[in-house]
Amino acid sequence: VEQDWIKIYGEVALTGKPNNFVNFNHNTQRHYETTAFSPKKGQFAMLFRDIEESRQRFKTLEQEIDKRKKAQKTLGKNETMFKALFEQTGGYCMILQPTENGMPYIIDVNQAACDEHGYTRSEMIGQPIIMLIKESEQMIQKRAQFIMSGKTLMIEATHVRKNGSTFPVSVCANLIQFDNEPPLIFTVEHNISAIKNAEAQRKQAEDTAREHLTQLAHVSRLDTVGEMATGIAHELTQPLTAINVYASAGLKLIQKSNQPSDLLIEAFEGISTQTIRAGDIIQQLRKYVQKESTKKTPTDLNNLIHKVIYLIESELKEQAIKLHLMLAAQLPPVIVNDIEIQQVLVNLIRNAAEAMKQCPMDLRQITIITCISEPTIITVTVTDTGTGMDKDTQEHIFEPFFTTRGNNGIGVGLSISHALIQAHGGKLTAQSQIGQGSSFSFTLPIKAVQLEE
Ligand code: ADP
């Protein structure tokens, strides 16, 4: 049975040296511990001990040991993995031990947390968490209580470094429970300075834009008042001059009459003086509301258009208006008052948006085009796909106080824009087809740049 019996027999019987080996019996399908020995010289005997059961037990034991070894290896691997996770998660990890007084203390912390806070690990371990947080004791206790109730705490907080400087963090803290051990708190934090800075910058930009819009509105209101006062002054000058002429003529007639009445003379002189005074007051008022000479600087119109879009793009988005820009590359600069030309563009774009309120949303489009239309002229065009204007309306749009928008319009936007463009040596014109949309264009002379320079 699987053994070289002749050889074993020969060796044992001849040398008298026993031989131990394990033999498998195919008939019984069992293993036997076998001792071949020689009781007397030349004799051969064999002892068999059935070891099948102990072999099986051993095998099971061996398998068990193997399994345990493997498990231990995995456990070791897991531990290494958890350590790596703890260290390399990309945030500041801390394990905290809750206490009866409600102030958790640190029992472990990763290297990133140590580096950011400026402490060594041993300086942090065993310390109450308040050493890292710029917050009152009560607030931290309250938060710990919240976590102890099994909820996840997700907040923003301010942390303090060893050197006293602070930084904002996002905090995610949970209760960890395992193996009937007392629960622990696990927190992962991230430095959110960059996000906070970006937020602050965005807010600052929004504030600036809002301020700018207010400034534009202010300019617009001032212009409105100025336009009104100028208009009234202009209208009143003529009747006042007429009154003065009539009063002087009346005075002369009375003086030439046979019996000139002193009272009448005095009255007519009074009318004349007061009329002149009224005229003076009006002239003063005109001077007062006349715009101061505005500061003009070399300006890239394409840039200016981008500035205006930045200001009102949220309004356009709200109305689902698509904006197309067709801006000529490398426009020469024009010398303009930035705010005034921005105001003109804001007016034109707002009017365009207003004219598209009744249109289906997917048809609302504004196109802004810049081009050098003549060797010395830049033309800016704002086109919309709105209601358009009939011939009659088109004739009046640049007149002050002309509006088709009832109580919603004042009717000064276009007249002011017209005046502003004229003051820059350009022209504001409109083209429109009812039901098709409108196109407002203004020109600005490039020549002015060289002249002013
Ligand atoms: P308001 O907008 O206060 O009415 P405006 O002077 O800006 O004053 O405009 C005068 C009028 O010109 C408007 O009431 C409107 O009838 C017409 N208008 C201006 N822009 C457009 C446009 N893009 N499409 C159609 N009509 C327009």
Short mmCIF file of C-alpha atoms and ligand atoms in Angstrom, two decimals:
data_model
loop_
_atom_site.label_atom_id
_atom_site.label_comp_id
_atom_site.label_asym_id
_atom_site.label_seq_id
_atom_site.Cartn_x
_atom_site.Cartn_y
_atom_site.Cartn_z
CA VAL A 1 0.00 0.00 0.00
CA GLU A 2 1.82 3.01 -1.34
CA GLN A 3 5.05 1.90 0.28
CA ASP A 4 8.06 0.10 -1.05
CA TRP A 5 7.46 -2.79 1.32
CA ILE A 6 10.34 -4.93 0.06
CA LYS A 7 12.74 -2.09 0.73
CA ILE A 8 11.33 -1.39 4.23
CA TYR A 9 11.29 -5.08 5.08
CA GLY A 10 14.88 -5.54 3.89
CA GLU A 11 16.16 -2.49 5.79
CA VAL A 12 14.31 -3.23 9.07
CA ALA A 13 14.81 -7.01 9.10
CA LEU A 14 18.48 -6.79 8.15
CA THR A 15 19.62 -3.74 10.11
CA GLY A 16 17.26 -4.18 13.09
CA LYS A 17 16.55 -0.39 12.94
CA PRO A 18 12.83 0.38 13.29
CA ASN A 19 11.09 2.62 10.71
CA ASN A 20 8.18 4.92 11.46
CA PHE A 21 5.92 6.21 8.76
CA VAL A 22 2.33 7.03 8.01
CA ASN A 23 0.54 4.56 5.82
CA PHE A 24 -2.74 4.99 4.02
CA ASN A 25 -4.96 1.95 3.58
CA HIS A 26 -7.05 2.12 0.49
CA ASN A 27 -9.46 -0.56 1.68
CA THR A 28 -10.30 1.18 4.93
CA GLN A 29 -9.60 4.65 3.52
CA ARG A 30 -7.78 5.55 6.72
CA HIS A 31 -4.33 6.60 7.74
CA TYR A 32 -2.23 4.53 10.15
CA GLU A 33 0.85 5.45 12.06
CA THR A 34 3.02 2.50 11.25
CA THR A 35 6.10 1.20 13.04
CA ALA A 36 8.09 -1.47 11.27
CA PHE A 37 10.55 -3.14 13.58
CA SER A 38 12.54 -6.31 14.00
CA PRO A 39 11.68 -8.21 17.26
CA LYS A 40 14.46 -10.65 16.54
CA LYS A 41 17.20 -10.63 14.04
CA GLY A 42 15.80 -11.69 10.71
CA GLN A 43 12.22 -11.18 11.90
CA PHE A 44 9.90 -8.39 10.80
CA ALA A 45 6.84 -7.00 12.53
CA MET A 46 4.56 -4.02 12.12
CA LEU A 47 2.40 -2.01 14.54
CA PHE A 48 -0.48 0.04 13.16
CA ARG A 49 -2.20 2.84 15.00
CA ASP A 50 -5.33 4.32 13.44
CA ILE A 51 -4.64 8.07 13.33
CA GLU A 52 -7.44 9.03 10.96
CA GLU A 53 -9.42 10.92 13.59
CA SER A 54 -6.51 12.79 15.07
CA ARG A 55 -5.36 13.55 11.51
CA GLN A 56 -8.80 15.02 10.73
CA ARG A 57 -8.74 17.01 13.97
CA PHE A 58 -5.29 18.26 13.15
CA LYS A 59 -6.38 19.16 9.67
CA THR A 60 -9.33 21.15 11.04
CA LEU A 61 -7.00 22.78 13.52
CA GLU A 62 -4.61 23.59 10.75
CA GLN A 63 -7.40 25.08 8.67
CA GLU A 64 -8.57 27.04 11.70
CA ILE A 65 -5.08 28.40 12.27
CA ASP A 66 -4.82 29.26 8.60
CA LYS A 67 -8.14 31.11 8.72
CA ARG A 68 -7.08 33.00 11.83
CA LYS A 69 -3.81 33.95 10.25
CA LYS A 70 -5.66 35.24 7.24
CA ALA A 71 -8.16 37.12 9.43
CA GLN A 72 -5.35 38.64 11.40
CA LYS A 73 -3.68 39.71 8.22
CA THR A 74 -6.92 41.33 7.01
CA LEU A 75 -7.42 42.96 10.36
CA GLY A 76 -3.90 44.30 10.20
CA LYS A 77 -4.59 45.51 6.70
CA ASN A 78 -7.86 47.14 7.83
CA GLU A 79 -6.05 48.86 10.64
CA THR A 80 -3.46 50.20 8.24
CA MET A 81 -6.27 51.22 5.90
CA PHE A 82 -8.18 53.01 8.65
CA LYS A 83 -5.00 54.74 9.76
CA ALA A 84 -4.36 55.81 6.16
CA LEU A 85 -7.96 57.02 5.85
CA PHE A 86 -7.67 58.97 9.06
CA GLU A 87 -4.43 60.56 7.90
CA GLN A 88 -5.16 61.09 4.22
CA THR A 89 -8.86 62.00 4.13
CA GLY A 90 -7.98 65.54 3.05
CA GLY A 91 -9.47 67.12 6.15
CA TYR A 92 -8.69 67.56 9.80
CA CYS A 93 -9.86 64.41 11.62
CA MET A 94 -10.35 64.23 15.34
CA ILE A 95 -11.67 61.60 17.69
CA LEU A 96 -13.19 63.09 20.81
CA GLN A 97 -14.21 61.54 24.07
CA PRO A 98 -17.46 62.95 25.46
CA THR A 99 -17.30 63.85 29.16
CA GLU A 100 -19.82 64.29 31.90
CA ASN A 101 -19.28 68.03 32.06
CA GLY A 102 -20.24 68.19 28.38
CA MET A 103 -16.86 69.40 27.11
CA PRO A 104 -15.37 66.66 24.89
CA TYR A 105 -11.61 66.20 24.87
CA ILE A 106 -9.30 65.10 22.11
CA ILE A 107 -8.15 61.47 22.12
CA ASP A 108 -6.71 61.35 18.62
CA VAL A 109 -6.01 63.76 15.82
CA ASN A 110 -4.46 63.44 12.36
CA GLN A 111 -1.31 65.15 11.15
CA ALA A 112 -3.22 67.63 8.93
CA ALA A 113 -5.10 68.95 11.98
CA CYS A 114 -1.83 69.27 13.92
CA ASP A 115 -0.15 71.13 11.05
CA GLU A 116 -3.04 73.53 10.49
CA HIS A 117 -3.48 74.35 14.19
CA GLY A 118 0.27 74.58 14.85
CA TYR A 119 0.33 72.01 17.67
CA THR A 120 2.09 68.66 17.94
CA ARG A 121 -0.06 65.58 18.39
CA SER A 122 0.94 65.17 22.01
CA GLU A 123 0.10 68.82 22.71
CA MET A 124 -3.43 68.23 21.45
CA ILE A 125 -4.25 64.79 22.82
CA GLY A 126 -5.98 64.96 26.18
CA GLN A 127 -6.95 68.63 25.75
CA PRO A 128 -10.55 69.90 25.77
CA ILE A 129 -11.76 70.70 22.25
CA ILE A 130 -12.41 74.34 23.21
CA MET A 131 -8.67 74.96 22.83
CA LEU A 132 -9.26 74.89 19.03
CA ILE A 133 -12.64 76.60 18.74
CA LYS A 134 -13.50 80.29 18.98
CA GLU A 135 -16.80 79.72 20.71
CA SER A 136 -18.31 79.90 24.19
CA GLU A 137 -18.18 76.88 26.47
CA GLN A 138 -21.99 76.68 26.57
CA MET A 139 -22.23 76.61 22.78
CA ILE A 140 -19.69 73.78 22.50
CA GLN A 141 -21.52 71.83 25.21
CA LYS A 142 -24.77 72.35 23.34
CA ARG A 143 -23.23 71.04 20.14
CA ALA A 144 -21.78 68.02 21.97
CA GLN A 145 -25.23 67.28 23.37
CA PHE A 146 -26.66 67.46 19.86
CA ILE A 147 -24.11 64.93 18.59
CA MET A 148 -24.68 62.68 21.63
CA SER A 149 -28.35 62.49 20.69
CA GLY A 150 -27.24 60.62 17.57
CA LYS A 151 -27.60 63.46 15.07
CA THR A 152 -24.96 64.60 12.60
CA LEU A 153 -23.67 68.08 13.29
CA MET A 154 -22.88 70.00 10.10
CA ILE A 155 -21.89 73.60 10.70
CA GLU A 156 -19.36 76.28 9.92
CA ALA A 157 -17.13 77.36 12.78
CA THR A 158 -14.06 79.43 13.49
CA HIS A 159 -10.94 77.64 14.69
CA VAL A 160 -8.00 79.13 16.52
CA ARG A 161 -4.36 78.22 15.86
CA LYS A 162 -1.69 78.03 18.55
CA ASN A 163 -0.43 81.46 17.43
CA GLY A 164 -3.89 82.97 17.99
CA SER A 165 -4.80 83.41 14.31
CA THR A 166 -8.20 82.11 13.23
CA PHE A 167 -9.63 80.41 10.15
CA PRO A 168 -13.10 79.26 9.06
CA VAL A 169 -13.90 75.54 8.87
CA SER A 170 -16.78 73.36 7.82
CA VAL A 171 -17.50 70.75 10.48
CA CYS A 172 -19.12 67.34 10.14
CA ALA A 173 -19.31 65.50 13.48
CA ASN A 174 -20.89 62.14 14.33
CA LEU A 175 -21.27 59.79 17.22
CA ILE A 176 -19.30 56.54 16.80
CA GLN A 177 -20.47 53.43 18.64
CA PHE A 178 -18.85 49.96 18.54
CA ASP A 179 -18.39 46.77 20.64
CA ASN A 180 -20.34 48.10 23.66
CA GLU A 181 -17.55 50.63 24.19
CA PRO A 182 -18.47 54.14 25.44
CA PRO A 183 -19.41 56.25 22.40
CA LEU A 184 -16.88 58.58 20.77
CA ILE A 185 -17.26 61.63 18.58
CA PHE A 186 -15.62 61.64 15.17
CA THR A 187 -15.20 65.00 13.43
CA VAL A 188 -13.92 65.85 9.97
CA GLU A 189 -13.21 69.49 9.26
CA HIS A 190 -12.08 71.43 6.21
CA ASN A 191 -10.52 74.86 5.91
CA ILE A 192 -13.00 76.95 3.92
CA SER A 193 -10.98 80.19 3.77
CA ALA A 194 -10.78 80.04 -0.04
CA ILE A 195 -14.56 79.56 -0.38
CA LYS A 196 -15.21 82.37 2.12
CA ASN A 197 -12.83 84.70 0.26
CA ALA A 198 -14.49 83.94 -3.06
CA GLU A 199 -17.90 84.56 -1.45
CA ALA A 200 -16.70 87.88 0.00
CA GLN A 201 -15.31 88.90 -3.39
CA ARG A 202 -18.57 88.01 -5.12
CA LYS A 203 -20.52 90.00 -2.53
CA GLN A 204 -18.17 92.93 -2.95
CA ALA A 205 -18.66 92.76 -6.72
CA GLU A 206 -22.43 92.63 -6.24
CA ASP A 207 -22.30 95.61 -3.88
CA THR A 208 -20.21 97.55 -6.37
CA ALA A 209 -22.63 96.70 -9.18
CA ARG A 210 -25.60 97.74 -7.03
CA GLU A 211 -23.86 100.99 -6.12
CA HIS A 212 -23.12 101.58 -9.77
CA LEU A 213 -26.76 101.03 -10.72
CA THR A 214 -27.86 103.40 -7.97
CA GLN A 215 -25.37 105.92 -9.30
CA LEU A 216 -26.79 105.49 -12.80
CA ALA A 217 -30.33 105.87 -11.46
CA HIS A 218 -29.22 108.98 -9.61
CA VAL A 219 -27.68 110.47 -12.73
CA SER A 220 -30.85 109.59 -14.56
CA ARG A 221 -33.04 111.29 -11.93
CA LEU A 222 -30.84 114.37 -11.88
CA ASP A 223 -31.01 114.50 -15.66
CA THR A 224 -34.78 114.16 -15.49
CA VAL A 225 -35.06 117.07 -13.09
CA GLY A 226 -32.59 119.04 -15.19
CA GLU A 227 -34.50 118.34 -18.40
CA MET A 228 -37.80 119.34 -16.76
CA ALA A 229 -36.40 122.56 -15.33
CA THR A 230 -34.74 123.44 -18.63
CA GLY A 231 -37.98 122.74 -20.46
CA ILE A 232 -40.06 124.83 -18.06
CA ALA A 233 -37.52 127.68 -18.15
CA HIS A 234 -37.51 127.61 -21.92
CA GLU A 235 -41.32 127.63 -22.07
CA LEU A 236 -41.64 130.46 -19.52
CA THR A 237 -39.02 132.73 -21.05
CA GLN A 238 -41.25 133.60 -24.01
CA PRO A 239 -44.42 134.61 -22.10
CA LEU A 240 -42.28 136.52 -19.60
CA THR A 241 -40.57 138.45 -22.37
CA ALA A 242 -44.00 139.17 -23.86
CA ILE A 243 -45.33 140.41 -20.50
CA ASN A 244 -42.31 142.66 -20.19
CA VAL A 245 -42.81 144.02 -23.71
CA TYR A 246 -46.53 144.66 -23.00
CA ALA A 247 -45.76 146.29 -19.63
CA SER A 248 -43.12 148.58 -21.19
CA ALA A 249 -45.51 149.50 -24.01
CA GLY A 250 -48.32 150.19 -21.49
CA LEU A 251 -45.96 152.30 -19.40
CA LYS A 252 -44.97 154.37 -22.42
CA LEU A 253 -48.63 154.86 -23.35
CA ILE A 254 -49.51 156.05 -19.84
CA GLN A 255 -46.48 158.34 -19.71
CA LYS A 256 -47.52 159.88 -23.07
CA SER A 257 -51.19 160.40 -22.02
CA ASN A 258 -52.48 163.80 -20.95
CA GLN A 259 -52.96 162.87 -17.35
CA PRO A 260 -50.46 160.15 -16.51
CA SER A 261 -51.54 158.40 -13.33
CA ASP A 262 -48.64 157.89 -10.93
CA LEU A 263 -50.36 154.84 -9.53
CA LEU A 264 -50.69 153.27 -12.96
CA ILE A 265 -47.06 154.12 -13.81
CA GLU A 266 -45.94 152.55 -10.57
CA ALA A 267 -48.04 149.46 -11.27
CA PHE A 268 -46.67 149.00 -14.81
CA GLU A 269 -43.11 149.62 -13.62
CA GLY A 270 -43.74 146.99 -10.97
CA ILE A 271 -44.98 144.52 -13.61
CA SER A 272 -41.86 145.16 -15.70
CA THR A 273 -39.43 144.84 -12.77
CA GLN A 274 -41.07 141.68 -11.45
CA THR A 275 -41.12 140.13 -14.93
CA ILE A 276 -37.41 140.81 -15.32
CA ARG A 277 -36.89 139.38 -11.85
CA ALA A 278 -38.88 136.26 -12.74
CA GLY A 279 -36.74 135.92 -15.89
CA ASP A 280 -33.57 136.26 -13.79
CA ILE A 281 -34.76 133.62 -11.36
CA ILE A 282 -35.43 131.26 -14.25
CA GLN A 283 -32.00 131.92 -15.75
CA GLN A 284 -30.46 131.16 -12.35
CA LEU A 285 -32.45 127.95 -12.19
CA ARG A 286 -31.30 126.98 -15.69
CA LYS A 287 -27.69 127.63 -14.70
CA TYR A 288 -28.19 125.65 -11.52
CA VAL A 289 -29.53 122.57 -13.24
CA GLN A 290 -27.17 122.85 -16.20
CA LYS A 291 -24.83 119.89 -16.05
CA GLU A 292 -21.29 120.59 -15.04
CA SER A 293 -18.83 119.83 -17.79
CA THR A 294 -18.44 116.09 -17.43
CA LYS A 295 -15.13 114.27 -17.32
CA LYS A 296 -14.33 112.38 -20.49
CA THR A 297 -11.67 109.69 -20.79
CA PRO A 298 -10.44 107.42 -23.60
CA THR A 299 -12.71 104.40 -23.45
CA ASP A 300 -12.95 101.06 -25.18
CA LEU A 301 -16.63 100.77 -26.14
CA ASN A 302 -16.56 96.96 -26.13
CA ASN A 303 -15.31 97.01 -22.55
CA LEU A 304 -17.96 99.52 -21.61
CA ILE A 305 -20.65 97.25 -23.13
CA HIS A 306 -19.35 94.34 -21.04
CA LYS A 307 -19.56 96.52 -17.92
CA VAL A 308 -23.18 97.40 -18.69
CA ILE A 309 -24.09 93.77 -19.37
CA TYR A 310 -22.56 92.80 -16.06
CA LEU A 311 -24.84 95.33 -14.40
CA ILE A 312 -28.10 94.26 -15.94
CA GLU A 313 -27.59 90.68 -16.98
CA SER A 314 -29.58 89.41 -14.00
CA GLU A 315 -32.58 91.51 -15.16
CA LEU A 316 -32.28 89.99 -18.63
CA LYS A 317 -31.99 86.47 -17.23
CA GLU A 318 -35.12 87.01 -15.16
CA GLN A 319 -37.00 87.71 -18.38
CA ALA A 320 -35.35 84.78 -20.23
CA ILE A 321 -33.81 87.19 -22.76
CA LYS A 322 -30.95 85.82 -24.88
CA LEU A 323 -28.16 88.29 -25.43
CA HIS A 324 -25.97 88.18 -28.56
CA LEU A 325 -22.82 90.21 -28.84
CA MET A 326 -21.25 91.04 -32.20
CA LEU A 327 -18.42 93.30 -31.15
CA ALA A 328 -15.83 94.50 -33.64
CA ALA A 329 -12.33 93.42 -32.72
CA GLN A 330 -9.88 96.12 -31.65
CA LEU A 331 -12.08 99.20 -31.69
CA PRO A 332 -10.11 102.40 -31.37
CA PRO A 333 -10.86 104.19 -28.10
CA VAL A 334 -13.36 107.06 -28.00
CA ILE A 335 -13.22 109.96 -25.55
CA VAL A 336 -16.44 109.76 -23.60
CA ASN A 337 -17.96 110.18 -20.20
CA ASP A 338 -18.15 106.55 -19.17
CA ILE A 339 -21.17 106.87 -16.92
CA GLU A 340 -23.20 108.78 -19.50
CA ILE A 341 -22.62 106.30 -22.32
CA GLN A 342 -23.34 103.46 -19.88
CA GLN A 343 -26.57 105.23 -19.01
CA VAL A 344 -27.52 105.45 -22.69
CA LEU A 345 -26.86 101.72 -23.14
CA VAL A 346 -28.78 100.81 -19.98
CA ASN A 347 -31.72 102.86 -21.30
CA LEU A 348 -31.64 101.21 -24.70
CA ILE A 349 -31.28 97.67 -23.30
CA ARG A 350 -34.04 98.23 -20.72
CA ASN A 351 -36.35 99.64 -23.39
CA ALA A 352 -35.58 96.63 -25.59
CA ALA A 353 -36.35 94.28 -22.69
CA GLU A 354 -39.54 96.21 -21.97
CA ALA A 355 -40.62 95.90 -25.61
CA MET A 356 -40.28 92.10 -25.47
CA LYS A 357 -42.41 91.50 -22.37
CA GLN A 358 -45.34 90.35 -24.50
CA CYS A 359 -43.20 88.08 -26.72
CA PRO A 360 -42.98 84.31 -26.20
CA MET A 361 -39.95 83.58 -24.02
CA ASP A 362 -38.00 81.67 -26.68
CA LEU A 363 -38.18 84.62 -29.07
CA ARG A 364 -36.74 87.24 -26.74
CA GLN A 365 -33.40 88.31 -28.12
CA ILE A 366 -31.22 91.37 -27.83
CA THR A 367 -28.24 91.84 -30.13
CA ILE A 368 -25.56 94.41 -29.48
CA ILE A 369 -23.28 95.25 -32.39
CA THR A 370 -20.27 97.51 -32.54
CA CYS A 371 -18.55 98.46 -35.78
CA ILE A 372 -16.47 101.14 -37.42
CA SER A 373 -19.21 102.36 -39.74
CA GLU A 374 -17.17 105.12 -41.32
CA PRO A 375 -13.42 105.79 -41.09
CA THR A 376 -13.97 108.17 -38.16
CA ILE A 377 -17.18 106.83 -36.66
CA ILE A 378 -18.06 103.96 -34.39
CA THR A 379 -21.66 102.79 -34.39
CA VAL A 380 -23.26 100.86 -31.55
CA THR A 381 -26.58 99.16 -32.29
CA VAL A 382 -29.03 97.57 -29.87
CA THR A 383 -31.60 95.42 -31.64
CA ASP A 384 -34.55 93.62 -30.11
CA THR A 385 -37.25 91.22 -31.25
CA GLY A 386 -39.98 93.13 -29.44
CA THR A 387 -43.23 94.81 -30.41
CA GLY A 388 -41.64 97.43 -32.67
CA MET A 389 -43.06 100.94 -33.14
CA ASP A 390 -45.50 102.40 -35.63
CA LYS A 391 -44.51 105.46 -37.71
CA ASP A 392 -46.38 107.85 -35.42
CA THR A 393 -44.60 106.61 -32.28
CA GLN A 394 -41.23 106.73 -34.04
CA GLU A 395 -41.72 110.41 -34.76
CA HIS A 396 -42.06 111.29 -31.08
CA ILE A 397 -39.79 108.92 -29.17
CA PHE A 398 -36.99 111.45 -28.67
CA GLU A 399 -39.33 114.09 -27.27
CA PRO A 400 -39.22 114.58 -23.50
CA PHE A 401 -42.14 112.99 -21.63
CA PHE A 402 -43.31 110.96 -24.63
CA THR A 403 -44.25 107.48 -23.48
CA THR A 404 -46.56 104.70 -24.59
CA ARG A 405 -46.09 102.90 -21.30
CA GLY A 406 -48.77 104.77 -19.40
CA ASN A 407 -48.01 105.10 -15.72
CA ASN A 408 -45.02 102.77 -16.04
CA GLY A 409 -42.99 105.17 -18.14
CA ILE A 410 -41.82 108.74 -17.74
CA GLY A 411 -40.78 109.18 -21.32
CA VAL A 412 -37.46 110.85 -20.68
CA GLY A 413 -35.03 107.92 -21.18
CA LEU A 414 -34.68 108.37 -24.94
CA SER A 415 -34.67 112.17 -24.88
CA ILE A 416 -31.88 112.19 -22.32
CA SER A 417 -29.97 109.51 -24.25
CA HIS A 418 -30.41 111.56 -27.40
CA ALA A 419 -29.04 114.66 -25.66
CA LEU A 420 -26.12 112.74 -24.13
CA ILE A 421 -25.06 111.26 -27.47
CA GLN A 422 -25.39 114.66 -29.11
CA ALA A 423 -23.18 116.15 -26.39
CA HIS A 424 -20.56 113.57 -27.41
CA GLY A 425 -20.72 114.65 -31.05
CA GLY A 426 -22.78 111.64 -32.12
CA LYS A 427 -26.32 110.78 -33.16
CA LEU A 428 -28.97 108.47 -31.73
CA THR A 429 -31.40 107.07 -34.28
CA ALA A 430 -34.06 104.38 -34.37
CA GLN A 431 -35.43 101.97 -36.94
CA SER A 432 -38.42 99.83 -36.30
CA GLN A 433 -41.05 97.63 -37.88
CA ILE A 434 -44.22 96.99 -36.00
CA GLY A 435 -44.33 93.36 -34.86
CA GLN A 436 -40.70 92.78 -35.92
CA GLY A 437 -38.66 94.64 -33.35
CA SER A 438 -36.60 97.81 -33.10
CA SER A 439 -33.04 98.84 -33.61
CA PHE A 440 -31.49 101.81 -31.85
CA SER A 441 -28.08 103.00 -33.06
CA PHE A 442 -25.77 105.67 -31.77
CA THR A 443 -22.59 106.94 -33.28
CA LEU A 444 -19.50 108.31 -31.60
CA PRO A 445 -16.74 110.07 -33.49
CA ILE A 446 -13.28 108.50 -33.34
CA LYS A 447 -11.93 111.88 -34.49
CA ALA A 448 -12.79 113.29 -31.08
CA VAL A 449 -10.13 111.09 -29.53
CA GLN A 450 -7.33 112.67 -31.48
CA LEU A 451 -8.80 116.15 -31.04
CA GLU A 452 -9.05 115.80 -27.28
CA GLU A 453 -5.62 114.17 -27.09
P1 ADP B 1 -40.20 105.31 -21.27
O1 ADP B 1 -39.43 104.04 -21.43
O2 ADP B 1 -40.25 105.79 -19.88
O3 ADP B 1 -41.54 105.26 -21.93
P2 ADP B 1 -38.34 106.32 -23.19
O4 ADP B 1 -37.97 107.71 -23.55
O5 ADP B 1 -37.22 105.44 -22.84
O6 ADP B 1 -39.38 106.42 -22.01
O7 ADP B 1 -39.13 105.69 -24.39
C1 ADP B 1 -40.16 106.40 -25.00
C2 ADP B 1 -41.04 105.47 -25.77
O8 ADP B 1 -40.33 104.97 -26.90
C3 ADP B 1 -41.54 104.27 -25.04
O9 ADP B 1 -42.68 104.55 -24.26
C4 ADP B 1 -41.86 103.32 -26.18
O10 ADP B 1 -43.11 103.62 -26.77
C5 ADP B 1 -40.82 103.69 -27.23
N1 ADP B 1 -39.71 102.75 -27.24
C6 ADP B 1 -38.47 102.98 -26.75
N2 ADP B 1 -37.68 101.91 -26.98
C7 ADP B 1 -38.42 100.99 -27.62
C8 ADP B 1 -38.18 99.67 -28.14
N3 ADP B 1 -36.99 99.09 -28.04
N4 ADP B 1 -39.19 99.04 -28.76
C9 ADP B 1 -40.41 99.61 -28.90
N5 ADP B 1 -40.70 100.86 -28.43
C10 ADP B 1 -39.73 101.53 -27.79
#
